[in-house]
XYZ file of C-alpha atoms in Angstrom:
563
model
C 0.000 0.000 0.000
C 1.272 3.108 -1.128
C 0.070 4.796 2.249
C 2.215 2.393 4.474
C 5.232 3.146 2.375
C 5.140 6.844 3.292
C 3.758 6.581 6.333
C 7.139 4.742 7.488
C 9.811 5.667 4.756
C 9.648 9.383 5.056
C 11.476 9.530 7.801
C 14.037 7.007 6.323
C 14.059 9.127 3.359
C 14.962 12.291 5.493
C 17.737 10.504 6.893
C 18.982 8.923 3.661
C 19.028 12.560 1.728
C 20.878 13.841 4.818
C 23.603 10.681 5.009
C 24.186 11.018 1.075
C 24.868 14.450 1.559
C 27.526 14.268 4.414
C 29.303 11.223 1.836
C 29.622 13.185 -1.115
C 30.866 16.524 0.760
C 33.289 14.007 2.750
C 34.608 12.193 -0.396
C 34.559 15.306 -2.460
C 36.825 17.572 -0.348
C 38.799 14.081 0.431
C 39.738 14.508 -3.089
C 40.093 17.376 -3.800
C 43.135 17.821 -0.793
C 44.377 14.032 -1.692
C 44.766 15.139 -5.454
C 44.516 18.307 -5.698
C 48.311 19.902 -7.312
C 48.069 23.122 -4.841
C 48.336 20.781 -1.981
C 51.661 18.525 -3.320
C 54.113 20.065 -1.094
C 51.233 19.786 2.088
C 50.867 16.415 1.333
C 55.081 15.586 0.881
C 55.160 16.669 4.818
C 51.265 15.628 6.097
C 50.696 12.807 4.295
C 46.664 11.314 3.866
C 46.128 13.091 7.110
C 46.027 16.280 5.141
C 42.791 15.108 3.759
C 41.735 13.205 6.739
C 41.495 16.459 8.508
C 39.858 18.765 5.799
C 36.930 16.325 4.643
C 35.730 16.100 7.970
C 35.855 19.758 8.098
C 33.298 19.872 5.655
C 31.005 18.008 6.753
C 30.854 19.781 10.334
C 30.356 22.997 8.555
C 27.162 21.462 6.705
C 25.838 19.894 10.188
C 26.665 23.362 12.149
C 24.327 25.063 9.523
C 21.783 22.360 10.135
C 22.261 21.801 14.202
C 19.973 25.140 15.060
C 17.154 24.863 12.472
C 15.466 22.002 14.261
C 15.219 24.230 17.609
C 14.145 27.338 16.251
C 10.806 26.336 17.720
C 9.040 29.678 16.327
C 10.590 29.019 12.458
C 8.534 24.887 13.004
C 5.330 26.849 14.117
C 5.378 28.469 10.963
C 6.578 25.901 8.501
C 3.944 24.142 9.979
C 1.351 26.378 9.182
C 2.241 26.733 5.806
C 2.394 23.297 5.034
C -1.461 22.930 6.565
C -2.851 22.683 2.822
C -0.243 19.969 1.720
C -0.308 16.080 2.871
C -0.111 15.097 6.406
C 3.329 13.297 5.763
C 4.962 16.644 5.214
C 4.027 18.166 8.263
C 4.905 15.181 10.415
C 8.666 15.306 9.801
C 8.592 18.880 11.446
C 7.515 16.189 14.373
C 11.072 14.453 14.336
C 12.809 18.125 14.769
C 14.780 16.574 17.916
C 15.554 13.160 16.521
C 17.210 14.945 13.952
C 18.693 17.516 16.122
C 20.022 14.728 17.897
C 21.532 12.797 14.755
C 22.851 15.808 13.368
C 24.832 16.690 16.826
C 26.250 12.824 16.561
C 27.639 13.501 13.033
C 29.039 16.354 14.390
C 30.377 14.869 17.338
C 32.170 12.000 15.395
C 33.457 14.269 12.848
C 34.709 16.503 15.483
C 36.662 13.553 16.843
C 37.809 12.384 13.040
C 39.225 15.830 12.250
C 40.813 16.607 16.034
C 43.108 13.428 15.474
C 43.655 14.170 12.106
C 45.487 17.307 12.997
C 47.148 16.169 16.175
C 49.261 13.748 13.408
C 49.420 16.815 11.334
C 51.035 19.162 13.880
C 53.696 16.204 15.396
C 54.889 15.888 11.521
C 54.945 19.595 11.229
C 57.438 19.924 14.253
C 59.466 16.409 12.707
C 59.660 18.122 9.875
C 60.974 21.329 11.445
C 63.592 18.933 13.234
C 64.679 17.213 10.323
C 63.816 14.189 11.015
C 62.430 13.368 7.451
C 63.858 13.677 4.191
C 65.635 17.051 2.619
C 62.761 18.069 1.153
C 60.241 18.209 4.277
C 63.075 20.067 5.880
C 63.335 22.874 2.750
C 59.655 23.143 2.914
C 60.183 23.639 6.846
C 62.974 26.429 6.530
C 61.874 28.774 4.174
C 62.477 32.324 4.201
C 59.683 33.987 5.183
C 60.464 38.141 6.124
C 56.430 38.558 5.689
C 55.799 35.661 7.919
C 53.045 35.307 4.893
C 53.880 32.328 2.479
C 55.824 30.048 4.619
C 54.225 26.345 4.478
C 54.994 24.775 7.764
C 53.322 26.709 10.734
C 56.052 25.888 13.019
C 58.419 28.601 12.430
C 61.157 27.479 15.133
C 62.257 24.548 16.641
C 61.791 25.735 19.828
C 57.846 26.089 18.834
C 57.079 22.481 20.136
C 53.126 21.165 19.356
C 51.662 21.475 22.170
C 52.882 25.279 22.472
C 51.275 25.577 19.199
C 48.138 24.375 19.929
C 47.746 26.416 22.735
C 49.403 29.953 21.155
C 47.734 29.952 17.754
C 43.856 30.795 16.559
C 43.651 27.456 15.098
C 44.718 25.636 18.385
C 43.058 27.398 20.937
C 40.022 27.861 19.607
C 40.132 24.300 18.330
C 40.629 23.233 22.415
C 37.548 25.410 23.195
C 35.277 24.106 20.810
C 36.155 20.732 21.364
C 35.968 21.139 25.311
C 32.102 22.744 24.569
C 30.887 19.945 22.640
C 32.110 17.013 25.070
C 30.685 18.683 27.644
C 27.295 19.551 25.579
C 26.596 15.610 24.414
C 27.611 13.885 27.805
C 24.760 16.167 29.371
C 22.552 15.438 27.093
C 22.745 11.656 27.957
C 19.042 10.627 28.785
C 19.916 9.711 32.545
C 21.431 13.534 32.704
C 18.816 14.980 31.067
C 15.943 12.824 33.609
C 17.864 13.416 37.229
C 19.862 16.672 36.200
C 17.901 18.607 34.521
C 19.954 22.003 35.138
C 22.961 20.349 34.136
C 21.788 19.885 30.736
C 20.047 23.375 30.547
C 23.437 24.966 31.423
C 26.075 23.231 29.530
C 23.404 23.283 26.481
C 24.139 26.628 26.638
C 27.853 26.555 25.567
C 26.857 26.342 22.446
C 27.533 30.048 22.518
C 31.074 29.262 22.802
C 30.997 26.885 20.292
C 29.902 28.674 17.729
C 31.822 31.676 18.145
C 34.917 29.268 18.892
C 34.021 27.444 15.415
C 33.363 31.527 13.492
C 37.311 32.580 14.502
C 38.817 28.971 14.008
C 39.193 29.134 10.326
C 41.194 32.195 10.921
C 44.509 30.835 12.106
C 44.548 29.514 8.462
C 46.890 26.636 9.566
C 46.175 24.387 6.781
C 47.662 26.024 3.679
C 48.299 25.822 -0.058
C 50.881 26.581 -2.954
C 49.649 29.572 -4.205
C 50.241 30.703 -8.363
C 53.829 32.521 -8.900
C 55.499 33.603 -12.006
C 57.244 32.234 -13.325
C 55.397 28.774 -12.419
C 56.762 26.632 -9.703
C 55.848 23.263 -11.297
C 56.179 20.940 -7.686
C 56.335 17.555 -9.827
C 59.784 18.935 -11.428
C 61.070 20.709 -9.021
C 61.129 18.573 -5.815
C 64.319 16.791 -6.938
C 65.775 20.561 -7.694
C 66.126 21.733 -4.486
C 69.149 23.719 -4.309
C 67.749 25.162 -7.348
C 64.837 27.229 -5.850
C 65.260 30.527 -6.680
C 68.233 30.344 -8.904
C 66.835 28.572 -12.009
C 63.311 30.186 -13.766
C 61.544 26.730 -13.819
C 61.888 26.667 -10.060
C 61.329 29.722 -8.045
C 60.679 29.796 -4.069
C 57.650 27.931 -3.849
C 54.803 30.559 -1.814
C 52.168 29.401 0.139
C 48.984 30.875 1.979
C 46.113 29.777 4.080
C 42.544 29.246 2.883
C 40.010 31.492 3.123
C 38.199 31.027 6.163
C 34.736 29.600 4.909
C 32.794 28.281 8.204
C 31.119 31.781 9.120
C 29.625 31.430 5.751
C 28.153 27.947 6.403
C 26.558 29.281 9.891
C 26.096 32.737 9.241
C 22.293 32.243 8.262
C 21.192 29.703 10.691
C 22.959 32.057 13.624
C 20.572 34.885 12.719
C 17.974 33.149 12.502
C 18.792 31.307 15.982
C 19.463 35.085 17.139
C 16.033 36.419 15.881
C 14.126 33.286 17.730
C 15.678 34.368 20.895
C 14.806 37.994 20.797
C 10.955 36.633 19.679
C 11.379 34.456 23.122
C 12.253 37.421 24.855
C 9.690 39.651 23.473
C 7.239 37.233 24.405
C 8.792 36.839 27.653
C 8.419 40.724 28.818
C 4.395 40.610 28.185
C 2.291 39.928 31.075
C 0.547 36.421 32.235
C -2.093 36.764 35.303
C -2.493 33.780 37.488
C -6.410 32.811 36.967
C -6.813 29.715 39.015
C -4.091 27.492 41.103
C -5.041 23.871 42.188
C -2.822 20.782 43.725
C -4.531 18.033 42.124
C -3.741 14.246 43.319
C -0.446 13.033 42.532
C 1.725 16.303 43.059
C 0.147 17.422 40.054
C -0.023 21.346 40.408
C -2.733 22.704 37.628
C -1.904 26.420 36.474
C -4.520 28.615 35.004
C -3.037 31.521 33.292
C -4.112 34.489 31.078
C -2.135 36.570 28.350
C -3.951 39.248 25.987
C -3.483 38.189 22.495
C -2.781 34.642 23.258
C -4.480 31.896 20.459
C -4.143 28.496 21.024
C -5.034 25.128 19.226
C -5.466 22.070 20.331
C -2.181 19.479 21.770
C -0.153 22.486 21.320
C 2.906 23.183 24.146
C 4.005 26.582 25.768
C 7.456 26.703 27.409
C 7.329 28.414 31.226
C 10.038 30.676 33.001
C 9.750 31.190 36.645
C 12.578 33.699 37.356
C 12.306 32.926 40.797
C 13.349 29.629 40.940
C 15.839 30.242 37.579
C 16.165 32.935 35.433
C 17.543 30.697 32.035
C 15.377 27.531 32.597
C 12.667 27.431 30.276
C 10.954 23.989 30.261
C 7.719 22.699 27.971
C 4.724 21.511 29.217
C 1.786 20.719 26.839
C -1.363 22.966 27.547
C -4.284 20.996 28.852
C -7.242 23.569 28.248
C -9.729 24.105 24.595
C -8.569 27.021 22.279
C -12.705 28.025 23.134
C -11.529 28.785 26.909
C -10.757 32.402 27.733
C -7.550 30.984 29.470
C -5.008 28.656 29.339
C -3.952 25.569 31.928
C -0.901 23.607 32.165
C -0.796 20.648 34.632
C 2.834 20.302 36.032
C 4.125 16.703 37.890
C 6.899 16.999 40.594
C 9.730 15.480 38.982
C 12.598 17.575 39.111
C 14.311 20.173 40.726
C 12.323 22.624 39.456
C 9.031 21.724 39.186
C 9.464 20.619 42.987
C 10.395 24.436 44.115
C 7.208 25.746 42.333
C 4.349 22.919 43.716
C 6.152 23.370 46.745
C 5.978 27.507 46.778
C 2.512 26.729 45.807
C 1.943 25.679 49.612
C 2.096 29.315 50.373
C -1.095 31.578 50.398
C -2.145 32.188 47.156
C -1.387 35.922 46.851
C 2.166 35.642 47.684
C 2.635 32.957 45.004
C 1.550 34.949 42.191
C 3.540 38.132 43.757
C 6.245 35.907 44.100
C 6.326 33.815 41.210
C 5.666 36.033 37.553
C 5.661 33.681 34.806
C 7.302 33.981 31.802
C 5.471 32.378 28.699
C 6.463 31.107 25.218
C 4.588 29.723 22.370
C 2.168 28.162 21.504
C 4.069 25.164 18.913
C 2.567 23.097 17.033
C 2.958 19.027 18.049
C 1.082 16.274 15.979
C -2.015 16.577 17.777
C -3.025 19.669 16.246
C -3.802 17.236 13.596
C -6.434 14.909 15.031
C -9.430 16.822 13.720
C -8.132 15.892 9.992
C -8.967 12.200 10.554
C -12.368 10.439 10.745
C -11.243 8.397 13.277
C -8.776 9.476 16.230
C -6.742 6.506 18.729
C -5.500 8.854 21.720
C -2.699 7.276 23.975
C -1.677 8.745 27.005
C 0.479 7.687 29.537
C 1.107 8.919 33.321
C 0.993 12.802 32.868
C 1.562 11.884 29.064
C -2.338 12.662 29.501
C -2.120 16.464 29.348
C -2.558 16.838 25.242
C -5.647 14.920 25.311
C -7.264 16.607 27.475
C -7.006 19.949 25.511
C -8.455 17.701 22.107
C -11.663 16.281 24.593
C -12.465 19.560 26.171
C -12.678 20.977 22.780
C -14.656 18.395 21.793
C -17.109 18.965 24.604
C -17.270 22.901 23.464
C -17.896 21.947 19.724
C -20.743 19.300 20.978
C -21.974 22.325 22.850
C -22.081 24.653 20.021
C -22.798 22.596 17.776
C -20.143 23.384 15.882
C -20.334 22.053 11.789
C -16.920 21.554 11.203
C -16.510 18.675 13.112
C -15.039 15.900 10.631
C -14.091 13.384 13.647
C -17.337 11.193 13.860
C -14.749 8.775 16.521
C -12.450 8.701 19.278
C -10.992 5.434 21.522
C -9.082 7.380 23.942
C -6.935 5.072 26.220
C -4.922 6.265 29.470
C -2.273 4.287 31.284
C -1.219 4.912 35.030
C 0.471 3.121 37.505
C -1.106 4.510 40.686
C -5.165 5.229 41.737
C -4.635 8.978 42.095
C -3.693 9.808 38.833
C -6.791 9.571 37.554
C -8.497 12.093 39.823
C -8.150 15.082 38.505
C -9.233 14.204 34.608
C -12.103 12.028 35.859
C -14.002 15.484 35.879
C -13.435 16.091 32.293
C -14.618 12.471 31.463
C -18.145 12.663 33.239
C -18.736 15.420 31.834
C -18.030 14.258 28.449
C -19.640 10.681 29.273
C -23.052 12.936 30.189
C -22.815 15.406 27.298
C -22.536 12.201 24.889
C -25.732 10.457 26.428
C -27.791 13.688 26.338
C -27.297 13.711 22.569
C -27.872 10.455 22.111
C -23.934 9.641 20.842
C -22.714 7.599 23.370
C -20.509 5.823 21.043
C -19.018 9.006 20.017
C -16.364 8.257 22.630
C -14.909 5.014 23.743
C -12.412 5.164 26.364
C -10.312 2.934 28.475
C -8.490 3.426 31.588
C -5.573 1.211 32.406
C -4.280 1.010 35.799
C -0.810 -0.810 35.992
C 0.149 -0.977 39.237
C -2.258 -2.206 42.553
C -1.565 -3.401 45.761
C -3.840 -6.527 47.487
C -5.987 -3.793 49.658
C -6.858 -2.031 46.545
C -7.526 -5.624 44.653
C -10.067 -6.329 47.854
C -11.565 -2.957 47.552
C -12.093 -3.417 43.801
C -13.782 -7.204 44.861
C -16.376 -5.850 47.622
C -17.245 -2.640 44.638
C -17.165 -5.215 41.613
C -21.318 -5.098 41.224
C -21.198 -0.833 41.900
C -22.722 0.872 38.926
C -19.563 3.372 38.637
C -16.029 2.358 38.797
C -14.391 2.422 42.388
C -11.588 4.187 40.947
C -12.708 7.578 38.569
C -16.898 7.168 39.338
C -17.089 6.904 35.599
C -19.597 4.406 34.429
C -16.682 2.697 32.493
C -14.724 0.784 35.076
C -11.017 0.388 35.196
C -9.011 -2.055 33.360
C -6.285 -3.771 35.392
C -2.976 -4.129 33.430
C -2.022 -3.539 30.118
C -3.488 -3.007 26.969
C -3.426 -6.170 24.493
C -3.103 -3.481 21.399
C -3.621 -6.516 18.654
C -7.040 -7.045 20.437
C -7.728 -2.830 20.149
C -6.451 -2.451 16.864
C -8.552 -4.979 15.376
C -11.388 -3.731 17.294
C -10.866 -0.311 15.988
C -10.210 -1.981 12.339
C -13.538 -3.711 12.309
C -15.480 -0.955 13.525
C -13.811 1.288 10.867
C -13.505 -0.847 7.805
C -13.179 2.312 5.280
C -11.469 5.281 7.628
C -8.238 6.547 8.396
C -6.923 6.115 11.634
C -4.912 8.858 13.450
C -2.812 7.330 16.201
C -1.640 9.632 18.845
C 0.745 8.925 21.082
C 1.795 10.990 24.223
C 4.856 8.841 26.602
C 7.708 6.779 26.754
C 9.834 5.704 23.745
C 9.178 1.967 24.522
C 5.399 2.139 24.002
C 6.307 4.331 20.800
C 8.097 1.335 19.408
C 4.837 -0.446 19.765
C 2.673 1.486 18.560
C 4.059 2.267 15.184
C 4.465 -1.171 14.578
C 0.723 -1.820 15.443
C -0.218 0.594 12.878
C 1.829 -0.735 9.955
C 0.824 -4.150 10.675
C -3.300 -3.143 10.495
C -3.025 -1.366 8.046
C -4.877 -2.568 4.999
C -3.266 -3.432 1.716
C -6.136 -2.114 0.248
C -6.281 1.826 -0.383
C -9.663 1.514 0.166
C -10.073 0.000 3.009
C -8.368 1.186 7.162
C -5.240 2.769 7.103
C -3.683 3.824 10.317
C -1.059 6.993 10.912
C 1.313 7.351 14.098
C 2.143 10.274 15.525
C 3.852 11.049 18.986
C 4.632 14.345 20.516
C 8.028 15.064 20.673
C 9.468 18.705 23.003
């Protein structure tokens, strides 16, 4: 089925244009410094490493232009807007913005690695060279005369100059040291167990990608790696190498000259940096207008539910905002999907205690409520777009929440409820299995509102099946289990008071996808997925596997939310 093919090769596709790029720019510039006549005499002291070193060199300019684009959240928002009249397989690779971030900052980091060794070789047969300790013509190339200090070839100008004072006295070396320093310290903190426990770890050293680019802007300048450059009368290398002692006195061999390349990088990065530069400032913008607390509840759980209002603010359904509280941290921004209906005159986030941060605010929550919103302003940015935003376009919807992975869903069924209360025409979504994982009881608490009122709203208008939802509780205790037992005959669940009682364990998704399947022989199927990686895995591979061969008949998308 055509559908299935681009439903799961786009993303391959992506990844494949992106790989075959990085090849040819590594095998090109690989040939053009392992062949290439300018770079004879380089090569007579350096060797393969010469190219070694360049060809990375390329490719980390391409992935530095590429490394900010997927986190200029603002620049997604609008792509994604744009794209809202093309197919749904366009817009859902602005979706994988961090996995690619991610893979491009791996290319980088290997590269980085590829081209640092590279020139650690190249420097120790610079100073050999300089020593004499290879043939006569490294050491001519070594020892020329060079009043201008302009067109010599080896960048070790005495023999005192040893490699390691190089590196750490020249443009090329130091900033090389920086740069490299920034970007060890940038992917180690962004290991998942960093990024989970240490939050503020990550936020900070994330941060030195300041230095790193402005590090990566001057390195070019040292111009370390250089080239024969034209003279005339023409010093041909191939017949003059043997000639030594005849530089300079016969025409056909004159002093060789060299010079440095032009330093190119700043013209690789120079776009995405202003771009990067005018996102912040947006941010910021954003950041100075005023948000009003409207409402502040501690729901079950250590759940903390914020209300807020900002004039001018538009909102669609699924859609994130990223929150500042200067008074726990004035650079921590961190995302949290906005649970309330773009028809509300306000918008709610619900916020789990699970770090550092979000601990200081539920916890300054305990104060009276007037000193917490004196105390902690909030700063606001967004809305961005996530997958949901996209539910409405199918007939059919499959929502899958997990733990607080909830939040996004609840902003799609409370606008739901609004357009059932309006009335509202536009509806295309005639279905929605909505299914919510949790391991503890009290988790369920504070969306169990939202549900009986939806379950109620349904019956009145006679569309019960309008909605089918499960709850799936995956951890109990025994004096829970005996609870459950004495309730089993109640006529509401002993858990939420919904009429549809809990389920205990996990979801057998073959069983729900061929449920959903037969009850939808002809629709398209929107997946959505909000939690861990692990029940991603599954879930995509449910909805190849159901998906009919026929065009005609159910065809089932994934989509998860990615921040």
């Amino acid at each position: 089925d055509p559908a299935v093919w681009v439903m799961t090769s786009s993303w391959l596709d992506l990844q494949v244009v992106w790989m075959a790029i990085n090849i040819f720019l590594f095998l090109w510039f690989y040939f053009f410094y392992d062949l290439g006549d300018q770079f004879f005499y380089t090569r007579h002291i350096l060797g393969s490493a010469l190219a070694w070193a360049r060809a990375p060199a390329a490719v980390l300019n391409f992935n530095c232009l590429l490394i900010l684009l997927p986190v200029c959240r603002n620049l997604l928002s609008l792509i994604r807007g744009s794209f809202m009249c093309c197919g749904r397989t366009m817009r859902k690779q602005l979706d994988k913005n961090i996995s690619f971030h991610k893979l491009v900052a791996y290319m980088i980091g290997l590269m980085t690695a590829v081209h640092t060794i590279a020139h650690f070789l190249n420097v120790e047969w610079y100073y050999n060279s300089r020593l004499g300790k290879y043939d006569d013509l490294s050491m001519a190339l070594s020892s020329l005369d060079d009043s201008g200090n302009t067109t010599f070839l080896n960048p070790i100008r005495s023999t005192t100059t040893t490699p390691t004072l190089l590196v750490f006295t020249s443009v090329a070396g130091i900033t090389g040291v920086i740069i490299t320093l920034s970007l060890i310290l940038i992917i180690t903190s962004s290991m998942e167990v960093i990024r989970r426990s240490y939050f503020e770890v990550f936020w900070f050293t994330h941060h030195l990608f300041i230095v790193f680019f402005a590090g990566l802007v001057i390195h070019g300048a040292g111009r370390i790696v250089r080239s024969q450059t034209t003279t005339n009368p023409l010093h041909n290398a191939t017949f003059c190498k043997d000639r030594i002692d005849d530089w300079g006195k016969i025409q056909e061999c004159p002093v060789p000259q060299f010079a440095g390349g032009f330093p190119q990088t700043w013209m690789w990065v120079i776009g995405p940096m202003i771009l990067y530069v005018c996102e912040r400032l947006l941010r910021f913008i954003r950041y100075m207008q005023t948000v009003k607390y409207r409402k502040i509840v501690i729901r079950p759980s250590k759940v903390l539910e914020l209300q807020l209002v900002k004039n001018g603010f538009k909102m669609d359904v699924g859609q994130y905002v990223f929150l500042n509280c200067p008074a726990i941290s004035q650079l921590e921004w961190h995302p949290f999907t906005m649970t309330s209906a773009p028809e509300e005159d306000f918008f709610s986030v619900h916020i789990r205690s699970v770090g550092d941060w979000t601990q200081k605010l539920i916890m300054d929550k305990d104060k009276a409520m007037q000193d917490f919103c004196d105390k902690l302003k909030m700063g606001v940015d967004g809305p961005f777009g996530t997958a949901s935003e996209d539910v409405f376009d199918y007939e059919v919807a499959m929502l899958v929440g997990a733990g607080i992975g909830v939040t996004p869903f609840a902003s799609i069924l409370k606008s739901i409820w609004y357009k059932f209360k309006d009335s509202n025409p536009k509806l295309r979504t005639r279905k929605i299995y909505f299914y919510w994982l949790c391991r503890e009881t009290h988790a369920f608490e504070w969306f169990a509102d939202l549900l009986q009122l939806l379950e109620r709203e349904m019956e009145e208008r006679g569309m019960g099946s309008f909605l089918t939802y499960k709850l799936y509780l995956t951890g109990w205790d025994q004096s829970h289990a005996n609870h459950v037992m004495v309730h089993a005959d109640a006529d509401t669940d002993v858990v939420t008071g919904l009429k549809q009682k809990t389920n205990y364990g996990r979801p057998n998704w073959d069983k729900e996808f061929e449920q959903v399947r037969k009850e939808n022989p002809t629709s398209v199927v929107g997946t959505f997925l909000c939690g861990p990686a692990v029940l991603a895995t599954v879930l995509s591979k449910k909805c190849v596997k159901y998906t009919d061969v026929d065009p005609r008949k159910t065809k089932f998308y994934f989509n998860k939310e990615n921040f």
